[in-house]
Amino acid sequence: MTGPRRPGAVESIPFTEVDTFPPPAEIEPGQLFALSLSGATTAFTHGLHRFAAKFVPQVPAWALDSFASGASVVLDPFMGSGTTLVEGILRGGTTIGVDVDPLARFIARAKVTPLDHDRIAALGRELAGRWRSPATDLCPPMPDVARFAHWFSAPQWGWVQSLRNAITALDCTDDERAFLLVVFSSTLRWVSNADDQSQKTYVSGTLRKHPPAVADVFWRFLDRAVVGLADLNRKRHRDAAVLIPAGADATRLGQAPGSVDLAVTSPPYLDSVDYPYNMMVEYFWLGPLLGVPDRRAFNALRRRPIGAKQPAEPGGLPPSLAGWLALDGMPPARRIAAATYFALMARHFAELAATLRHGARYVFVVGNSQTRLDMVPLHDALVRLAAEAGLGLEQAFGYRIRRHYMKFPRRGRGGIILIDWVLVFRKRVSAAPPPALPRHWVTLAPGAVAH
């Protein structure tokens, strides 16, 4: 269904089927694409670990091919699990990734750190000799998590605990161990009692899960990870460099003014994805190794990212959006979260604009947020905030999201974003907000499944 508001009839939207996005000069304003399903999205180390709402590699690949060179400094200020970074090391130059989430930084670093794939395979064989039985003295890896058996049955718990202990006991470098721990982490959702079809971490009371054997999943995932690492090593550009600074976030990037040639990112959606919560099982096991020692620290972490449902420091709606963006229909808590989201995004655009050289571009991928009442024109609101920071909209096109994590009917509750907008901003002396972009109301029937 299409239209600026919930329509009463079904209309059609034309999508142009492509394997990759065309060059910028060949894209019409507002054009909609459907990327071919034959395009690889898990090549190299892209598929090392699941991560909520990450964009497909074709998006940063297009941005880098269109606007960067082998000598460029490229920044992803919401890097997530490092999709832009992997594409960057295939092309050369310096790619910088920033994220407030320590698990995201841990996964991204494992994806891009130069490692000998034969050495990782050899460590896997050594691990096979050490890891032969489950732990019998079961200890919750995060000490204050109540009813840990809710998440892992005793047999699975024992095998997971002994696997983690065996990896930490290996005689190897910290980077090698980190790679193995990320493979370990990638298995946890599958071998736990947590539902596999939802990004949210919960144990379904209606669809009972029968987790597969821990060893079967881990060895399969490790074999796949070694193959991906080997492929990346063969394609890695010899002049590529990657930086993942600690202590930075999207509003405090820590980069020198005018030092960045291109920025590429997909920021958090408005009131949609709680990233730490979606990785809660993984945090139970790795949090104590990443500076998140207990549940209290984990809950505090959930309030830090832009887009948090209960932000640590609530903010007000930026004046430029007051009277233009209606949030009154939202429940009070969600209204506060939405206002804070836009306040922090305004700060982010100002910080990002300062790091870009004059004339540099910011390729920004975002989907609209749909509520039961209406669609929040997120792309238009962010375009206005970017313009205030001197980032003018140069180009905008959309693409249909075709690979969805949640493959079950949502019954009108939202949570499925079907179109992402690719917004190309350019740093200018002044930038006025352009006319509003199309607001396609594209949704699913209550009983339909996104595929």
Coordinates of C-alpha atoms in Angstrom, one line a residue:
M1 CA 0.0 0.0 0.0
T2 CA 1.3 3.5 -0.8
G3 CA 0.7 7.1 -0.1
P4 CA 1.7 9.8 2.4
R5 CA -0.8 8.4 4.9
R6 CA -2.4 5.0 5.3
P7 CA -4.3 4.6 2.0
G8 CA -7.6 2.8 1.4
A9 CA -6.5 1.1 -1.7
V10 CA -3.6 -0.9 -3.0
E11 CA -1.4 0.8 -5.6
S12 CA 1.8 -0.4 -7.3
I13 CA 5.3 1.1 -6.9
P14 CA 7.9 0.6 -9.7
F15 CA 11.2 -0.9 -8.5
T16 CA 14.2 -1.1 -10.9
E17 CA 15.8 -4.6 -10.5
V18 CA 19.6 -4.3 -10.4
D19 CA 22.6 -6.3 -9.3
T20 CA 24.4 -3.2 -8.0
F21 CA 23.4 0.5 -7.9
P22 CA 24.2 2.5 -11.0
P23 CA 26.7 5.4 -10.9
P24 CA 25.3 8.5 -9.3
A25 CA 24.8 10.3 -12.6
E26 CA 22.5 7.5 -13.9
I27 CA 20.1 7.6 -10.9
E28 CA 16.9 9.6 -11.1
P29 CA 15.8 11.6 -8.0
G30 CA 13.7 9.4 -5.8
Q31 CA 14.2 6.3 -8.0
L32 CA 13.5 3.0 -6.3
F33 CA 15.6 -0.1 -6.8
A34 CA 15.4 -3.7 -5.9
L35 CA 18.8 -5.3 -5.4
S36 CA 19.0 -8.8 -6.9
L37 CA 18.8 -11.6 -4.4
S38 CA 21.8 -13.2 -6.2
G39 CA 24.1 -10.6 -4.8
A40 CA 26.3 -11.9 -2.0
T41 CA 25.8 -10.3 1.4
T42 CA 27.9 -12.7 3.6
A43 CA 31.1 -12.9 1.5
F44 CA 34.5 -12.4 3.1
T45 CA 33.9 -11.8 6.8
H46 CA 30.5 -10.0 6.3
G47 CA 28.7 -13.1 7.6
L48 CA 31.0 -13.7 10.6
H49 CA 28.3 -12.6 13.1
R50 CA 24.7 -11.6 12.9
F51 CA 23.9 -8.0 13.8
A52 CA 20.6 -6.2 13.9
A53 CA 19.5 -3.9 11.1
K54 CA 22.9 -3.8 9.3
F55 CA 22.8 -2.6 5.7
V56 CA 23.9 -4.8 2.8
P57 CA 27.5 -4.5 1.6
Q58 CA 26.3 -3.2 -1.8
V59 CA 25.5 0.1 -0.2
P60 CA 28.9 1.1 1.2
A61 CA 30.5 -0.6 -1.8
W62 CA 28.5 1.9 -4.1
A63 CA 29.5 4.8 -1.9
L64 CA 33.2 3.9 -1.9
D65 CA 33.3 3.3 -5.6
S66 CA 31.4 6.5 -6.4
F67 CA 33.0 9.0 -4.0
A68 CA 36.3 7.6 -2.6
S69 CA 39.8 6.7 -3.9
G70 CA 42.6 4.5 -2.7
A71 CA 44.0 7.4 -0.7
S72 CA 40.7 8.5 0.9
V73 CA 39.9 8.7 4.6
V74 CA 36.4 7.2 5.1
L75 CA 34.4 7.3 8.3
D76 CA 31.5 5.2 9.5
P77 CA 30.1 7.0 12.6
F78 CA 27.6 4.2 13.4
M79 CA 29.7 1.3 12.2
G80 CA 27.8 -1.5 13.9
S81 CA 29.5 -4.8 13.0
G82 CA 31.8 -3.2 10.4
T83 CA 30.2 -3.6 7.0
T84 CA 31.8 -0.4 5.7
L85 CA 35.1 -1.3 7.2
V86 CA 35.2 -4.7 5.3
E87 CA 34.4 -2.9 2.0
G88 CA 37.0 -0.3 2.8
I89 CA 39.9 -2.8 3.2
L90 CA 39.0 -4.3 -0.2
R91 CA 39.6 -0.9 -1.8
G92 CA 42.5 0.7 0.1
G93 CA 42.8 4.0 2.0
T94 CA 41.9 4.5 5.7
T95 CA 38.6 3.5 7.0
I96 CA 37.5 4.6 10.5
G97 CA 34.7 3.0 12.4
V98 CA 33.0 4.4 15.5
D99 CA 30.4 2.8 17.7
V100 CA 29.3 3.2 21.3
D101 CA 28.6 -0.5 21.6
P102 CA 31.6 -2.5 22.9
L103 CA 30.3 -5.8 21.4
A104 CA 29.9 -4.1 18.0
R105 CA 33.5 -2.9 18.2
F106 CA 34.7 -6.3 19.2
I107 CA 32.9 -8.0 16.2
A108 CA 34.0 -5.3 13.7
R109 CA 37.6 -5.6 14.9
A110 CA 37.6 -9.4 14.4
K111 CA 36.2 -8.9 10.9
V112 CA 39.0 -6.6 9.7
T113 CA 42.1 -7.5 11.7
P114 CA 44.8 -9.2 9.5
L115 CA 45.1 -12.8 10.6
D116 CA 46.6 -15.9 9.0
H117 CA 43.6 -18.1 8.1
D118 CA 45.8 -21.2 8.2
R119 CA 46.8 -20.3 11.8
I120 CA 43.1 -19.9 12.8
A121 CA 42.4 -23.4 11.3
A122 CA 45.3 -24.8 13.2
L123 CA 44.0 -23.3 16.5
G124 CA 40.6 -24.9 15.6
R125 CA 42.3 -28.3 15.5
E126 CA 44.1 -27.6 18.8
L127 CA 40.8 -26.5 20.3
A128 CA 39.2 -29.8 19.1
G129 CA 41.7 -31.7 21.2
R130 CA 41.0 -29.6 24.3
W131 CA 37.2 -29.3 24.1
R132 CA 35.9 -32.8 24.6
S133 CA 33.3 -32.6 27.4
P134 CA 30.8 -30.2 28.9
A135 CA 31.6 -28.3 32.1
T136 CA 30.0 -29.9 35.2
D137 CA 30.2 -27.0 37.6
L138 CA 27.9 -24.6 35.9
C139 CA 28.5 -20.9 36.7
P140 CA 26.5 -18.0 35.1
P141 CA 29.0 -16.1 33.0
M142 CA 27.4 -12.8 34.1
P143 CA 27.0 -13.2 37.9
D144 CA 23.7 -11.3 38.5
V145 CA 21.6 -12.9 35.8
A146 CA 18.7 -14.6 37.5
R147 CA 17.5 -18.0 36.2
F148 CA 20.3 -18.5 33.7
A149 CA 18.8 -21.9 32.9
H150 CA 15.9 -20.1 31.3
W151 CA 18.3 -19.2 28.5
F152 CA 20.4 -22.3 28.3
S153 CA 19.4 -25.8 29.4
A154 CA 22.0 -27.6 31.5
P155 CA 23.5 -29.7 28.7
Q156 CA 23.9 -26.7 26.4
W157 CA 25.1 -24.5 29.2
G158 CA 27.9 -27.0 30.1
W159 CA 29.1 -27.3 26.5
V160 CA 29.1 -23.5 25.9
Q161 CA 30.9 -22.9 29.2
S162 CA 33.6 -25.4 28.5
L163 CA 34.0 -24.1 24.9
R164 CA 34.5 -20.5 26.2
N165 CA 37.0 -21.8 28.8
A166 CA 38.9 -23.8 26.2
I167 CA 39.2 -20.7 23.8
T168 CA 40.5 -18.5 26.6
A169 CA 43.1 -21.1 27.6
L170 CA 44.6 -21.4 24.1
D171 CA 48.2 -20.2 23.6
C172 CA 47.6 -17.6 20.9
T173 CA 47.6 -13.8 20.3
D174 CA 44.9 -11.6 21.6
D175 CA 43.7 -11.0 18.0
E176 CA 43.5 -14.7 17.2
R177 CA 41.6 -15.3 20.5
A178 CA 39.2 -12.5 19.7
F179 CA 38.4 -14.0 16.3
L180 CA 37.6 -17.4 17.9
L181 CA 35.5 -15.7 20.6
V182 CA 33.5 -13.9 17.9
V183 CA 32.8 -17.2 16.2
F184 CA 31.9 -18.6 19.6
S185 CA 29.5 -15.6 20.1
S186 CA 27.9 -16.2 16.7
T187 CA 26.7 -19.6 17.8
L188 CA 25.1 -18.5 21.1
R189 CA 21.7 -17.5 19.8
W190 CA 21.3 -20.7 17.9
V191 CA 22.3 -23.0 20.7
S192 CA 20.3 -21.1 23.4
N193 CA 16.6 -21.3 24.2
A194 CA 16.1 -17.8 22.7
D195 CA 13.9 -17.5 19.6
D196 CA 15.8 -17.6 16.3
Q197 CA 13.3 -15.7 14.2
S198 CA 13.2 -12.4 16.2
Q199 CA 16.0 -9.9 16.7
K200 CA 14.8 -9.5 20.3
T201 CA 16.2 -11.8 22.8
Y202 CA 13.3 -13.8 24.4
V203 CA 12.3 -17.4 25.0
S204 CA 9.0 -18.1 23.2
G205 CA 6.3 -19.7 25.3
T206 CA 4.4 -20.9 22.2
L207 CA 7.1 -22.1 19.8
R208 CA 9.3 -24.4 21.9
K209 CA 12.8 -24.5 20.6
H210 CA 15.0 -27.6 20.5
P211 CA 18.5 -26.2 20.1
P212 CA 21.1 -28.1 18.0
A213 CA 24.2 -29.6 19.6
V214 CA 26.8 -26.9 20.4
A215 CA 29.7 -28.7 18.7
D216 CA 27.8 -29.1 15.5
V217 CA 27.0 -25.4 15.2
F218 CA 30.4 -24.2 16.4
W219 CA 32.5 -26.3 14.0
R220 CA 30.3 -25.4 11.1
F221 CA 30.5 -21.7 11.9
L222 CA 34.3 -21.9 12.4
D223 CA 34.8 -23.6 9.0
R224 CA 32.7 -20.9 7.3
A225 CA 34.6 -18.2 9.2
V226 CA 38.0 -19.5 8.1
V227 CA 36.8 -19.7 4.4
G228 CA 35.6 -16.1 4.6
L229 CA 38.8 -14.9 6.2
A230 CA 40.9 -16.7 3.5
D231 CA 38.8 -15.0 0.8
L232 CA 39.3 -11.6 2.5
N233 CA 43.1 -12.2 2.8
R234 CA 43.3 -12.8 -0.9
K235 CA 41.4 -9.6 -1.8
R236 CA 42.7 -7.3 1.0
H237 CA 44.2 -4.2 -0.5
R238 CA 47.8 -3.9 0.5
D239 CA 47.5 -0.2 1.3
A240 CA 44.3 -0.5 3.4
A241 CA 44.2 0.6 7.0
V242 CA 41.4 0.4 9.6
L243 CA 41.0 2.4 12.8
I244 CA 38.4 1.6 15.5
P245 CA 39.0 4.3 18.2
A246 CA 37.9 3.5 21.8
G247 CA 35.9 6.1 23.7
A248 CA 34.4 7.8 20.6
D249 CA 30.7 7.9 19.7
A250 CA 28.6 9.5 17.0
T251 CA 28.4 12.9 18.8
R252 CA 32.1 12.8 19.8
L253 CA 34.0 11.4 16.8
G254 CA 37.5 12.4 17.9
Q255 CA 38.6 13.3 14.4
A256 CA 40.5 16.4 13.3
P257 CA 38.4 19.1 11.5
G258 CA 38.4 18.7 7.8
S259 CA 40.2 15.3 7.9
V260 CA 37.5 13.0 6.4
D261 CA 36.9 12.6 2.7
L262 CA 33.8 10.5 2.8
A263 CA 31.4 9.3 5.5
V264 CA 29.1 6.3 5.0
T265 CA 26.6 4.9 7.5
S266 CA 23.3 3.5 8.4
P267 CA 22.2 5.2 11.7
P268 CA 19.9 3.6 14.3
Y269 CA 16.2 3.7 13.4
L270 CA 13.9 5.7 15.5
D271 CA 12.5 3.8 18.4
S272 CA 13.0 0.5 16.6
V273 CA 16.2 -1.5 17.4
D274 CA 17.6 -1.9 21.0
Y275 CA 21.0 -3.2 19.9
P276 CA 22.4 -4.3 23.2
Y277 CA 19.1 -6.0 24.1
N278 CA 19.1 -7.8 20.8
M279 CA 22.5 -9.2 21.6
M280 CA 21.7 -10.0 25.3
V281 CA 22.7 -13.7 25.1
E282 CA 26.0 -12.7 23.6
Y283 CA 26.6 -10.1 26.3
F284 CA 25.9 -12.7 29.0
W285 CA 29.0 -14.6 27.8
L286 CA 31.3 -11.9 26.5
G287 CA 30.2 -8.8 28.5
P288 CA 32.6 -9.5 31.4
L289 CA 35.5 -9.6 28.8
L290 CA 34.3 -6.3 27.2
G291 CA 33.9 -4.1 30.3
V292 CA 30.3 -5.0 30.9
P293 CA 30.7 -7.1 34.0
D294 CA 27.1 -7.5 35.2
R295 CA 23.4 -6.9 34.4
R296 CA 23.4 -3.5 36.0
A297 CA 26.2 -2.3 33.6
F298 CA 24.4 -3.9 30.7
N299 CA 21.2 -2.1 31.5
A300 CA 23.1 1.2 31.7
L301 CA 24.7 0.4 28.3
R302 CA 21.2 0.0 26.8
R303 CA 20.5 3.7 27.6
R304 CA 23.5 5.1 25.8
P305 CA 23.1 4.6 22.1
I306 CA 21.2 7.1 19.9
G307 CA 17.8 5.7 19.5
A308 CA 17.6 4.2 23.0
K309 CA 14.1 3.6 24.2
Q310 CA 14.9 5.0 27.6
P311 CA 17.7 7.4 26.9
A312 CA 20.2 8.2 29.7
E313 CA 20.0 12.0 29.0
P314 CA 16.5 12.9 27.6
G315 CA 16.6 15.8 25.2
G316 CA 14.1 18.1 23.6
L317 CA 12.9 18.2 20.0
P318 CA 15.2 20.5 17.9
P319 CA 13.4 23.9 17.2
S320 CA 13.6 23.3 13.4
L321 CA 11.4 20.3 13.8
A322 CA 8.9 21.7 16.3
G323 CA 5.5 22.2 14.6
W324 CA 6.7 20.3 11.6
L325 CA 7.1 16.8 13.1
A326 CA 4.1 15.7 15.1
L327 CA 4.9 13.4 18.0
D328 CA 1.9 14.1 20.1
G329 CA 0.2 10.9 19.2
M330 CA 2.9 8.8 20.7
P331 CA 2.8 7.5 24.3
P332 CA 4.8 9.8 26.7
A333 CA 7.8 7.5 27.0
R334 CA 8.1 7.0 23.3
R335 CA 7.7 10.7 22.7
I336 CA 10.6 11.5 25.0
A337 CA 12.7 8.8 23.2
A338 CA 11.8 10.3 19.8
A339 CA 12.6 13.9 20.8
T340 CA 15.9 12.7 22.3
Y341 CA 16.7 10.8 19.1
F342 CA 16.4 13.9 17.0
A343 CA 18.3 16.1 19.5
L344 CA 21.2 13.7 19.4
M345 CA 21.1 13.4 15.6
A346 CA 21.3 17.2 15.4
R347 CA 24.5 17.0 17.5
H348 CA 25.8 14.2 15.3
F349 CA 25.3 16.1 12.1
A350 CA 27.2 19.1 13.5
E351 CA 30.0 16.9 14.7
L352 CA 30.2 15.0 11.5
A353 CA 30.1 18.1 9.3
A354 CA 33.1 19.5 11.2
T355 CA 35.2 16.4 10.4
L356 CA 34.4 16.5 6.7
R357 CA 36.6 18.5 4.3
H358 CA 34.7 21.1 2.2
G359 CA 32.8 19.4 -0.7
A360 CA 33.0 15.9 0.9
R361 CA 30.0 13.7 0.9
Y362 CA 28.0 11.8 3.6
V363 CA 26.2 8.7 2.3
F364 CA 23.4 8.1 4.8
V365 CA 21.0 5.2 4.7
V366 CA 17.8 5.3 6.7
G367 CA 14.3 3.8 6.7
N368 CA 11.1 5.4 7.8
S369 CA 9.5 4.5 11.1
Q370 CA 5.9 3.3 10.9
T371 CA 3.6 3.4 13.8
R372 CA 0.0 2.0 14.2
L373 CA -1.2 5.6 13.5
D374 CA 1.0 6.9 10.8
M375 CA 4.5 6.9 9.2
V376 CA 7.1 9.2 10.8
P377 CA 8.9 10.8 7.9
L378 CA 12.3 10.1 9.4
H379 CA 14.2 10.8 6.2
D380 CA 12.7 14.3 5.8
A381 CA 13.4 15.2 9.5
L382 CA 17.0 14.1 9.2
V383 CA 17.5 16.0 5.9
R384 CA 16.4 19.2 7.7
L385 CA 18.8 18.6 10.6
A386 CA 21.6 17.8 8.2
A387 CA 20.9 21.1 6.3
E388 CA 21.3 23.0 9.5
A389 CA 24.8 21.6 9.9
G390 CA 25.7 22.6 6.4
L391 CA 25.1 19.2 4.8
G392 CA 23.0 19.8 1.7
L393 CA 21.0 16.9 0.1
E394 CA 22.6 16.2 -3.3
Q395 CA 20.9 13.0 -4.2
A396 CA 18.2 10.6 -2.8
F397 CA 17.1 7.2 -3.9
G398 CA 15.6 4.2 -2.3
Y399 CA 15.9 0.4 -2.4
R400 CA 13.6 -2.4 -1.3
I401 CA 14.8 -4.4 1.7
R402 CA 14.5 -8.0 0.6
R403 CA 16.3 -10.0 3.3
H404 CA 14.5 -9.8 6.6
Y405 CA 15.5 -11.3 9.9
M406 CA 12.0 -11.6 11.2
K407 CA 10.1 -14.2 9.1
F408 CA 6.8 -14.3 10.9
P409 CA 3.6 -12.3 10.7
R410 CA 3.7 -9.0 12.7
R411 CA -0.1 -8.6 12.9
G412 CA 0.1 -4.9 12.4
R413 CA 2.7 -4.2 15.1
G414 CA 5.3 -2.7 12.8
G415 CA 9.0 -3.7 13.2
I416 CA 9.4 -4.4 9.5
I417 CA 11.0 -1.7 7.4
L418 CA 10.6 -2.4 3.7
I419 CA 12.3 0.6 2.0
D420 CA 15.6 2.2 2.9
W421 CA 16.5 5.7 1.6
V422 CA 20.1 6.4 0.4
L423 CA 20.6 10.1 1.1
V424 CA 23.8 11.7 -0.3
F425 CA 24.7 14.9 1.6
R426 CA 27.5 17.2 0.6
K427 CA 29.3 19.7 2.8
R428 CA 28.6 23.2 1.7
V429 CA 28.8 26.7 3.1
S430 CA 25.0 26.8 3.4
A431 CA 22.3 24.3 2.7
A432 CA 18.6 24.8 2.7
P433 CA 16.2 21.9 3.3
P434 CA 14.9 20.6 -0.1
P435 CA 11.2 19.8 -0.7
A436 CA 9.9 16.7 1.1
L437 CA 10.9 13.3 -0.3
P438 CA 8.2 10.8 -1.3
R439 CA 6.5 9.1 1.7
H440 CA 5.7 5.7 0.3
W441 CA 3.4 3.8 2.7
V442 CA 4.7 0.3 2.0
T443 CA 3.6 -2.2 4.5
L444 CA 2.6 -5.8 5.0
A445 CA -0.8 -7.3 5.4
P446 CA -1.2 -8.4 9.1
G447 CA -0.7 -12.0 8.3
A448 CA 2.0 -11.6 5.7
V449 CA 5.7 -12.5 6.1
A450 CA 8.5 -10.3 4.7
H451 CA 10.7 -12.3 2.3

